[in-house]
Short mmCIF file of C-alpha atoms in Angstrom, two decimals:
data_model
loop_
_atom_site.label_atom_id
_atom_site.label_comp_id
_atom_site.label_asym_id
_atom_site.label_seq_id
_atom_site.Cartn_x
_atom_site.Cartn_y
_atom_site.Cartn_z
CA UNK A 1 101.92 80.49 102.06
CA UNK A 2 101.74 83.64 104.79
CA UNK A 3 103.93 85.07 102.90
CA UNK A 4 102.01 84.60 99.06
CA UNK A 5 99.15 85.95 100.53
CA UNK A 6 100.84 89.25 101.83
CA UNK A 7 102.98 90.16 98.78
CA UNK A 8 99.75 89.47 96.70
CA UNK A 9 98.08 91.74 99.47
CA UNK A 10 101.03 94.61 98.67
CA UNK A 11 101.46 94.46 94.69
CA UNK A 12 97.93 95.83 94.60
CA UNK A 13 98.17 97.78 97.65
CA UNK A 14 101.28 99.64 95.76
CA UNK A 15 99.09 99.69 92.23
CA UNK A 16 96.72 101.76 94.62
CA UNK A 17 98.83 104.00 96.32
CA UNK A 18 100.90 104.62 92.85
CA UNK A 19 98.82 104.59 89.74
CA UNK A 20 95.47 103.08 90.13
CA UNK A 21 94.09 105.90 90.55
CA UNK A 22 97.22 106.76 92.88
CA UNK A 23 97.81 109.26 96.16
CA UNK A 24 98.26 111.99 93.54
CA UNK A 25 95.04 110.73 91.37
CA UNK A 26 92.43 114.02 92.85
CA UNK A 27 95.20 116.50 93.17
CA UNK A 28 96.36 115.82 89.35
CA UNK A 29 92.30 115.20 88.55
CA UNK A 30 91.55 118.97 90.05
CA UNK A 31 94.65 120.51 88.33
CA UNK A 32 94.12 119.13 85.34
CA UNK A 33 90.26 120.58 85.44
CA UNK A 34 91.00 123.89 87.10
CA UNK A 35 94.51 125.00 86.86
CA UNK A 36 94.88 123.34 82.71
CA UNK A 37 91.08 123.94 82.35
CA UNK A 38 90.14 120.33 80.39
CA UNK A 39 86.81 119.62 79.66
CA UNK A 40 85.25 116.11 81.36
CA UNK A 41 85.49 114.43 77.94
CA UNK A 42 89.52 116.07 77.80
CA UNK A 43 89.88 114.59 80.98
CA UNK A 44 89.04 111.34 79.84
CA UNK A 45 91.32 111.68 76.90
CA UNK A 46 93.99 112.76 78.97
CA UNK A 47 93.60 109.43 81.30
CA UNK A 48 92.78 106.75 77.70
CA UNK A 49 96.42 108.11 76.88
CA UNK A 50 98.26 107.26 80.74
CA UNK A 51 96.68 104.43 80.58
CA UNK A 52 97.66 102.95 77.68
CA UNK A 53 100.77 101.12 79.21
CA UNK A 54 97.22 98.99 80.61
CA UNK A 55 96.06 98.62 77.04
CA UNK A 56 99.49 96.83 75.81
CA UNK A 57 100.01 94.54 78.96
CA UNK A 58 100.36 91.59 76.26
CA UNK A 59 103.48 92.72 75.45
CA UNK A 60 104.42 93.03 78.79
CA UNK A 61 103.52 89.89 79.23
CA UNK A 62 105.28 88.25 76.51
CA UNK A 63 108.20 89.60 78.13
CA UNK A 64 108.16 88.34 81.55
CA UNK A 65 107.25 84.74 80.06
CA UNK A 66 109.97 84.31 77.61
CA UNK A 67 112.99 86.18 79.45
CA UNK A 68 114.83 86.25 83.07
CA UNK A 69 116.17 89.19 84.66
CA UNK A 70 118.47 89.01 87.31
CA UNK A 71 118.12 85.11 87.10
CA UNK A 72 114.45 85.85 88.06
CA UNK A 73 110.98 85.58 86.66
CA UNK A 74 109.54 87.95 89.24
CA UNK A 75 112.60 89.75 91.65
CA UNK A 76 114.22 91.61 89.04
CA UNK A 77 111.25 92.92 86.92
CA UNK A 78 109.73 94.01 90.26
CA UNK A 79 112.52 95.38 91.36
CA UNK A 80 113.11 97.55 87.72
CA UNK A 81 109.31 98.44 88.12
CA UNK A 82 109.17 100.21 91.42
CA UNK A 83 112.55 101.68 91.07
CA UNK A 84 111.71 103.77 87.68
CA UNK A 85 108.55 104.42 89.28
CA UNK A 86 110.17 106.19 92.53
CA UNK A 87 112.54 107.96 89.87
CA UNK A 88 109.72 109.52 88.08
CA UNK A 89 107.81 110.73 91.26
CA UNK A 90 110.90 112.20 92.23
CA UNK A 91 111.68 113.96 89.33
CA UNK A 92 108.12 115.95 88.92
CA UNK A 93 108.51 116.60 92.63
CA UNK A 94 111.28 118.70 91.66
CA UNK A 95 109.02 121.11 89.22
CA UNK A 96 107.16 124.31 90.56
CA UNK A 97 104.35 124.38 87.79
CA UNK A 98 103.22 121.69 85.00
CA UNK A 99 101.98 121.93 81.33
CA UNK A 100 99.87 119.38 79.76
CA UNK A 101 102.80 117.81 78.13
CA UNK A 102 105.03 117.24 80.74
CA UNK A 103 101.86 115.53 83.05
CA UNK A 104 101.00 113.42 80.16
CA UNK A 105 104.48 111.99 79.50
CA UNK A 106 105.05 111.44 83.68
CA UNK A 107 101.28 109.79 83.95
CA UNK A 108 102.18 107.86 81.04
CA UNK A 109 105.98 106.65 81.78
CA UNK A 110 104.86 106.21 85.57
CA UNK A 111 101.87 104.08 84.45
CA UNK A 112 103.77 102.04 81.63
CA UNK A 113 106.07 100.81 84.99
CA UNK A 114 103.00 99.74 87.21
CA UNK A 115 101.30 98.18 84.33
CA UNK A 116 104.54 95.78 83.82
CA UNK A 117 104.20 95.29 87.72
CA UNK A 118 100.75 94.28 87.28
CA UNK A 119 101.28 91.93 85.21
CA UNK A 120 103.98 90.35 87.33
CA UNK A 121 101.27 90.45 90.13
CA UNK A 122 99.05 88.39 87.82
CA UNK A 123 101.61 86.32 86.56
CA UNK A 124 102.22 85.48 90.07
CA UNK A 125 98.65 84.81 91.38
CA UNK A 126 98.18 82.52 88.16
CA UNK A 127 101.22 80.48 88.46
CA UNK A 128 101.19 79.71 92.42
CA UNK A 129 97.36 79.85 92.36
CA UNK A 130 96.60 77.64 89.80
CA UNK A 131 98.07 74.25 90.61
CA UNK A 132 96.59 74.14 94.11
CA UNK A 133 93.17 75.38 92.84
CA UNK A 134 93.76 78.80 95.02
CA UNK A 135 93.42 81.50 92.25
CA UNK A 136 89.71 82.97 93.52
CA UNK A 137 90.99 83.10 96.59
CA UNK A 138 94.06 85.45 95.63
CA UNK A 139 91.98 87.23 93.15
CA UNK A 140 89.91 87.96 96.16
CA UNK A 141 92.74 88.75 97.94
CA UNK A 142 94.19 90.91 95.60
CA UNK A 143 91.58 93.21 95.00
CA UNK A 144 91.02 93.23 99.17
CA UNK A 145 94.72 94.96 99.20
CA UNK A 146 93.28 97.16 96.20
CA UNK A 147 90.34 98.40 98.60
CA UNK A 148 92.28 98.50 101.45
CA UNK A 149 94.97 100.50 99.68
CA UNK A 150 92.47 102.92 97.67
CA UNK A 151 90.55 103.43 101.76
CA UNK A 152 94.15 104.91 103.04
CA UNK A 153 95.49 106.72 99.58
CA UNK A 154 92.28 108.07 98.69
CA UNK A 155 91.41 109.60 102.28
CA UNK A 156 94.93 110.87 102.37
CA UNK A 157 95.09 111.99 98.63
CA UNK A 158 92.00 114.35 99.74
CA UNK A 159 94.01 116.09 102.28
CA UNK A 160 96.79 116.57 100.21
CA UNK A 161 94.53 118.32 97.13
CA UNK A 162 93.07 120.19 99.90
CA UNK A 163 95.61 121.30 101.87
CA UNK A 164 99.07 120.83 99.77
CA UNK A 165 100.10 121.52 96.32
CA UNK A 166 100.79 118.98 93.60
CA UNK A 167 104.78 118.48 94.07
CA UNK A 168 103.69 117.64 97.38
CA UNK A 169 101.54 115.03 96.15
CA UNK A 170 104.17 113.36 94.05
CA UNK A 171 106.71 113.55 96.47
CA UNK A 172 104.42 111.27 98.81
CA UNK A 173 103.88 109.01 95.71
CA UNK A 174 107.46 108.16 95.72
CA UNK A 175 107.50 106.14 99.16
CA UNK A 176 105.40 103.11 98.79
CA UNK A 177 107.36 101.44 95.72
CA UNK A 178 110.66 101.48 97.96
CA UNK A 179 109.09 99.32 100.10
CA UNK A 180 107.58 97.25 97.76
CA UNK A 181 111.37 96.80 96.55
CA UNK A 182 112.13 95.71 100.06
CA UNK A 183 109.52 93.21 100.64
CA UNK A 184 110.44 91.49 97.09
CA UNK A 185 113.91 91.10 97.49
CA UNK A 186 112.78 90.04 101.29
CA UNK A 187 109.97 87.92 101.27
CA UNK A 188 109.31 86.28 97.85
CA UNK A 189 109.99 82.81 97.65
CA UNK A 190 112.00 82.45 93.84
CA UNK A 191 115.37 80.31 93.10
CA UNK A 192 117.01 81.46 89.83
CA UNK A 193 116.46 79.96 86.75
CA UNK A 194 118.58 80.29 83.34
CA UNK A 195 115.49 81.02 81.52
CA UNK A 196 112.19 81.80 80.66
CA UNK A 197 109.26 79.45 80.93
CA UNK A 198 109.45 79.77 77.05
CA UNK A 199 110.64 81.19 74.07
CA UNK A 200 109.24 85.08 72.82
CA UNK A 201 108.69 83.23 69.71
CA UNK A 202 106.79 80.00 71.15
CA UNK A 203 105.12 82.95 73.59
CA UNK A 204 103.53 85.00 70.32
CA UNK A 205 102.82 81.84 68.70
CA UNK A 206 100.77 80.09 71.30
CA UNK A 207 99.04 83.32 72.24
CA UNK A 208 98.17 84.10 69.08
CA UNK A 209 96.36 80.28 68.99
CA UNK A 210 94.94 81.36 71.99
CA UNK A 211 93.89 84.54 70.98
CA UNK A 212 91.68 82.97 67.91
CA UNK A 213 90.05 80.36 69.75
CA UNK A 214 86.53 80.77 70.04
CA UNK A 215 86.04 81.12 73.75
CA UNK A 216 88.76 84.06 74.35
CA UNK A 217 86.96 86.24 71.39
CA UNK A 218 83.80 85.14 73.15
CA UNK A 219 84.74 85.95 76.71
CA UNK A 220 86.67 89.34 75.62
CA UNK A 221 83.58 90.30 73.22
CA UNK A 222 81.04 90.21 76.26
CA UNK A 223 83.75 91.92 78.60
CA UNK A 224 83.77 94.35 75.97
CA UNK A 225 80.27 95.11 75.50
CA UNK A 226 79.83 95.66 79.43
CA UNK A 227 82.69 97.49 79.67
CA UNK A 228 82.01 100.04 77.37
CA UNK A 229 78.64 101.33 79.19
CA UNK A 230 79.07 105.19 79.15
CA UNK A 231 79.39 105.93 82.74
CA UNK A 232 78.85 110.22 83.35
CA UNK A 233 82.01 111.36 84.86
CA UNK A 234 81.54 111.93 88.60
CA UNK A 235 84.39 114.14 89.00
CA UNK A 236 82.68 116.75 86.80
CA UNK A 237 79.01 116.41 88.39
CA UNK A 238 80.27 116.24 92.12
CA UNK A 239 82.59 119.29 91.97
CA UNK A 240 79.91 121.44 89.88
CA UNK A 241 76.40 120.06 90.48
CA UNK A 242 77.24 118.92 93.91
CA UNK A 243 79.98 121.20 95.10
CA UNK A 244 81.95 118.61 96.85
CA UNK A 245 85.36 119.93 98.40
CA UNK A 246 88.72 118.20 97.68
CA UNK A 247 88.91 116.52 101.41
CA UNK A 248 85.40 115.04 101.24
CA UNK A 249 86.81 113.57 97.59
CA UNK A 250 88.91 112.23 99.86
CA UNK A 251 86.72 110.82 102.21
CA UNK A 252 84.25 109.55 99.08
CA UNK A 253 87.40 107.61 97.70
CA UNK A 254 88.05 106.41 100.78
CA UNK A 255 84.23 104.85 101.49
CA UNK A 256 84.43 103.64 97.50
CA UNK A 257 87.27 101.53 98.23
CA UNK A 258 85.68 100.07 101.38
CA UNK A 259 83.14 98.97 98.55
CA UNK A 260 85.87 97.24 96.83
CA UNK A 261 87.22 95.61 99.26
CA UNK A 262 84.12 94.34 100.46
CA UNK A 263 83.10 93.22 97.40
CA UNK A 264 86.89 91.12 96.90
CA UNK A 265 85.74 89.69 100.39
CA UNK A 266 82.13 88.93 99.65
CA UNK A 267 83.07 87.01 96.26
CA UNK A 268 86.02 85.12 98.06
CA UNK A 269 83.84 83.92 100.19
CA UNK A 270 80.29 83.14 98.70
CA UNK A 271 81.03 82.86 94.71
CA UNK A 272 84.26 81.99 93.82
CA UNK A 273 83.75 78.11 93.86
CA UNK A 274 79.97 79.01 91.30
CA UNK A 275 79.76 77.54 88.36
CA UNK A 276 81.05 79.19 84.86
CA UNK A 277 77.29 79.81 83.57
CA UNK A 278 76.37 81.41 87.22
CA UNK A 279 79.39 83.41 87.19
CA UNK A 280 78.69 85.27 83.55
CA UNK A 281 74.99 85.76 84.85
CA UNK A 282 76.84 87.36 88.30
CA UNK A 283 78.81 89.78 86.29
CA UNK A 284 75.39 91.05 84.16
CA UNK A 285 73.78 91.79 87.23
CA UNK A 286 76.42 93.52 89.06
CA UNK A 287 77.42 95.61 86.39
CA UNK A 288 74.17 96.82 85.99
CA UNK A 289 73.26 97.17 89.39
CA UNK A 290 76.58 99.13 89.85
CA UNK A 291 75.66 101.52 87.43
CA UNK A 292 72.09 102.05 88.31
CA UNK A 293 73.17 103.32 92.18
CA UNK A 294 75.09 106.20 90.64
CA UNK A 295 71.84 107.53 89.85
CA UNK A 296 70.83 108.16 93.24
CA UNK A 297 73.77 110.09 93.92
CA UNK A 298 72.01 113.89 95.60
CA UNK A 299 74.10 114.70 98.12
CA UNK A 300 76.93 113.97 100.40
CA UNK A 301 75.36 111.06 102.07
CA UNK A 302 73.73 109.29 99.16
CA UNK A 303 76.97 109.96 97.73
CA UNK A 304 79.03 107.63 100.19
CA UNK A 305 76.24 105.05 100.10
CA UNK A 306 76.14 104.79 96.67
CA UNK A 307 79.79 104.17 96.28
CA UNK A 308 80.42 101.61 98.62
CA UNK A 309 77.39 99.60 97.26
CA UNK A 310 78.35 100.54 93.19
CA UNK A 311 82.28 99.81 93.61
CA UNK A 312 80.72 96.57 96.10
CA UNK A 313 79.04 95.22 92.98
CA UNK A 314 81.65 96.74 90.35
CA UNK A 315 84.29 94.82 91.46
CA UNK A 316 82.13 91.11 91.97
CA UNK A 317 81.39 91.81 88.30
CA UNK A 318 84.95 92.06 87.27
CA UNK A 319 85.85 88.92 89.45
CA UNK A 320 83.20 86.75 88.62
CA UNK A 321 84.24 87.42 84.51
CA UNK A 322 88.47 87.18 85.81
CA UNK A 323 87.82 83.53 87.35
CA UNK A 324 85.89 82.82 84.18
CA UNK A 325 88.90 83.48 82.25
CA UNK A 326 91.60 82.26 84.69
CA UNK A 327 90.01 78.72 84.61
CA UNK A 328 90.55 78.66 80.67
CA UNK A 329 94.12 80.10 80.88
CA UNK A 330 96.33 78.06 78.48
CA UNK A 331 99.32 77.07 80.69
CA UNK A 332 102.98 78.20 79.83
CA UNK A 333 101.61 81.98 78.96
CA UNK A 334 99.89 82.62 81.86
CA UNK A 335 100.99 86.29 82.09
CA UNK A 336 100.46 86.95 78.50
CA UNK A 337 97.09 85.57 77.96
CA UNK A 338 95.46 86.98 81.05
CA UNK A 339 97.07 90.34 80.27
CA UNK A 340 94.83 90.33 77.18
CA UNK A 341 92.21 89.76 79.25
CA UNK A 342 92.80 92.87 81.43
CA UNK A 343 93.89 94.62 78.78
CA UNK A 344 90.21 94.29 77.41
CA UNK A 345 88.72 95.68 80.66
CA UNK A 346 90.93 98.37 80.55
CA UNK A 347 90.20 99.41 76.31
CA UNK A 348 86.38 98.82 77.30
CA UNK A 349 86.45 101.57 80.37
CA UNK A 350 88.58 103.95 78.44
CA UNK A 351 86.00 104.15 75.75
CA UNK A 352 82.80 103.76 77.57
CA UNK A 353 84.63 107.33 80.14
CA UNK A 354 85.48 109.02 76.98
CA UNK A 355 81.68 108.08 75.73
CA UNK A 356 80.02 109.34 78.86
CA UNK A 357 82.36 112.29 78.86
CA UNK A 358 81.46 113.35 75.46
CA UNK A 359 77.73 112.83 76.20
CA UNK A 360 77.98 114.66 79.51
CA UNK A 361 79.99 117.63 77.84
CA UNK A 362 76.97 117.67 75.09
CA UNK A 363 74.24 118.48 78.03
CA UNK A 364 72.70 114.84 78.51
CA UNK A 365 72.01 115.20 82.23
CA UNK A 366 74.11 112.92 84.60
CA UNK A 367 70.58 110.69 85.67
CA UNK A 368 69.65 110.02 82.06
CA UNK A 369 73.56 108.78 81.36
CA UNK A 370 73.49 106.29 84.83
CA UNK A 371 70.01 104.98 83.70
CA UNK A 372 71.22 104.68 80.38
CA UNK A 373 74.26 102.93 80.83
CA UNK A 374 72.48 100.37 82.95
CA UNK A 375 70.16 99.54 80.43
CA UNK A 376 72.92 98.93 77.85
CA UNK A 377 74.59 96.76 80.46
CA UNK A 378 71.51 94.12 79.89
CA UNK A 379 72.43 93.49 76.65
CA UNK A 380 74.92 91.61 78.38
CA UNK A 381 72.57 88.78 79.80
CA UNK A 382 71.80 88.02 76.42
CA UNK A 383 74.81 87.15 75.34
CA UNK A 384 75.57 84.33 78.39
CA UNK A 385 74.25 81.21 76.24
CA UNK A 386 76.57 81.97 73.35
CA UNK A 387 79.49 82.34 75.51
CA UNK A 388 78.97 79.21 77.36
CA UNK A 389 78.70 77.45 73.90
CA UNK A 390 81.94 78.91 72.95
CA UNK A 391 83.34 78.02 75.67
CA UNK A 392 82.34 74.47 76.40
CA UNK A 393 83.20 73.81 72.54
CA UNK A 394 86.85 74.93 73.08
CA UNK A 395 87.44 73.07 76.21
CA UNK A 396 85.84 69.82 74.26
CA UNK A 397 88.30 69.91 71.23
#
C-alpha cells in the first residue's frame, strides 16, 4: 500500500511539473502575451486548443481498457507517455525563437501524452481504490501531490521566466517524466496479463449505456453549468493592473498550490465519507466562494491570500463532485467513464476562460466579472434536487 500511495502522490506531481500548468506554464504564458502579442481572450484560445488532448480523454480511455501494452494495463502506457513527453521537451529545447505554430503543435502533442497519463492515473486510483472503499482517500491524495507539485514548479517556473529564457524552461521540463519512468517500471505492483479488461467494442458499447443514463447527463450537466462561470483572466489583470513581476508569479503559483493541497487534505479528512446530497451542496458553495475571493485581489498580499483560500475551496468543489461520480462508476470501464467525467470539467473551464477572456478584452472590469461569475455559480444549488433524483432513480433500476 506505501507504495500506491506514493506513485499516486508522483503521477500528479509529474502532471504538475509537465503540463498542468507545467514548469514552463508562466514563461510560455508571458511569451505568448509579450513576445507573440495575444490578446487575454487569444490566450485562452491558444490554451482550449493544448488542451484538447483533456477534452478527448474517453478515447484514451477506451484504449487503456480494452488493450495491453507490454503485457501491461498501466507499465507500458506509462512508460510510452513520459518518454514522448521528454522527447518533445527536448526537441523545442533545441530552437532559439518560436512562432505561434510551432508552440501550439508542442503544447498540444506534449499535452495529448500527459492527458493519456492521466487517465492511467485515474484508471489506477479507481481500480485499486474502489474495492477496498479507498478512492476519497487517493483522490485526496492525488490532488495533495498536485499542490505539492504546483508549490515547487510554480516557485521555480517564476525564476526561470524571470531570470532564463524559454529553451531553458523546456529543457528543465524534460527531467521529471524520466523519473516517473523509473519509479513505474520500479515500484508499481502489475503481473502481465494477455489482455484487456474488455473488448474496444464491449468498451464503446457499455459507455455509451453509461453515457445515456440519466444520472451521468445529470451529474455532467451541473458540472457543466459550474464550470463554465466566466472567470477574468488573472494573468492579464496582475501583469497590467497590478504590475506583478515574473518571480512573484512565481511565488503567487507557488502560495495557490499550497491552497490546493490544503484543500485535497482538508476534504480527505473532514468530507470524503458525506453523503451524495451534502457533497453536490459542498461543491455549490465552494465554487462560488472560490470565485467571489478573486474579487478582493488589490495588491500583492491580498493577492497570495486570496489564492490559497480560492484554489483551497476550488479544488473541495471539484472533489466533492469527483467522489460523486466515482461512487456511480460502472465497473469494467472505469478509465473510460470517469475520463468523461474529467473531460467535462475540462470543456466547462475552457469555455467559461475563453468567456471571461472575451468579456475582459471587451472592457467589463475584472471586479464586475469575479462578482459575476459567482452569482452564476448559484444557479448551481438549484439544480441539487434534480440531480439527486436522477441519480437515486438510476441506482434503483
Amino acid at each position: 500500500m506505501p507504495q500506491i500511495f506514493v506513485l499516486t502522490i508522483l503521477f500528479y506531481f509529474i502532471q504538475t511539473y509537465v503540463s498542468n500548468p507545467g514548469i514552463s506554464s508562466l514563461a510560455l504564458s508571458i511569451y505568448l502575451k509579450e513576445t507573440i502579442g495575444l490578446s487575454a481572450s487569444e490566450s485562452a484560445h491558444f490554451v482550449a486548443i493544448a488542451f484538447l488532448p483533456w477534452m478527448i480523454k474517453p478515447i484514451f480511455g477506451a484504449i487503456a481498457d480494452s488493450f495491453v501494452l507490454f503485457g501491461y494495463k498501466f507499465k507500458g502506457y506509462f512508460v510510452i507517455c513520459y518518454g514522448l513527453a521528454t522527447g518533445f521537451f527536448l526537441f523545442l529545447a533545441t530552437l532559439k525563437s518560436y512562432s505561434l505554430p510551432v508552440l501550439t503543435v508542442g503544447a498540444l502533442l506534449i499535452s495529448t501524452c500527459i492527458a493519456f497519463s492521466d487517465v492511467l492515473a485515474d484508471k489506477f486510483m479507481i481500480e485499486v481504490g474502489k474495492p477496498i472503499g479507498k478512492t476519497g482517500q487517493l483522490q485526496s491524495l492525488q490532488w495533495a501531490g498536485l499542490g505539492l507539485g504546483g508549490v515547487i514548479t510554480s516557485y521555480l517556473g517564476g525564476q526561470i521566466a524571470q531570470h532564463q529564457n524559454l529553451s531553458f524552461a523546456f529543457l528543465v521540463s524534460a527531467v521529471l517524466p524520466l523519473a516517473g519512468i523509473v519509479a513505474v517500471l520500479i515500484w508499481m505492483p502489475e503481473t502481465k496479463v494477455k489482455s484487456g479488461t474488455i473488448s474496444m467494442r464491449q468498451s464503446l458499447h457499455s459507455l455509451w449505456a453509461a453515457l445515456r443514463s440519466p444520472s451521468f447527463l445529470a451529474i455532467a450537466g451541473f458540472v457543466f453549468l459550474l464550470g463554465t462561470m466566466p472567470l477574468p483572466p488573472l494573468l492579464y489583470y496582475q501583469r497590467d493592473v497590478l504590475k506583478f513581476s515574473e518571480d512573484f508569479f512565481g511565488i503567487l503559483g507557488a502560495f495557490s498550490f499550497l491552497g490546493v493541497g490544503l484543500g485535497a487534505i482538508t476534504f480527505g479528512i473532514w468530507f470524503r465519507q458525506f453523503h451524495q446530497n451534502t457533497l453536490l451542496k459542498l461543491s455549490v458553495f465552494a465554487s462560488v466562494l472560490s470565485a467571489l475571493a478573486i474579487a478582493f485581489i488589490f495588491d500583492k498580499n491580498s493577492a497570495i491570500l486570496v489564492q490559497v483560500f480560492s484554489n483551497c475551496a476550488a479544488i473541495i468543489a471539484f472533489l466533492s463532485l469527483s467522489e460523486v461520480f466515482v461512487r456511480s462508476c460502472p465497473e469494467m470501464i472505469e478509465g473510460t467513464f470517469y475520463a468523461c467525467f474529467v473531460s467535462v470539467v475540462n470543456l466547462a473551464a475552457t469555455f467559461g476562460a475563453i468567456i471571461g477572456g472575451w468579456l475582459y478584452d471587451q472592457g467589463f472590469a475584472f471586479l464586475l466579472l469575479a462578482i459575476g461569475a459567482a452569482f452564476y455559480g448559484i444557479l448551481g444549488w438549484f439544480l441539487i434536487p434534480f440531480v439527486n433524483r436522477k441519480i437515486i432513480r438510476d441506482r434503483l433500476q
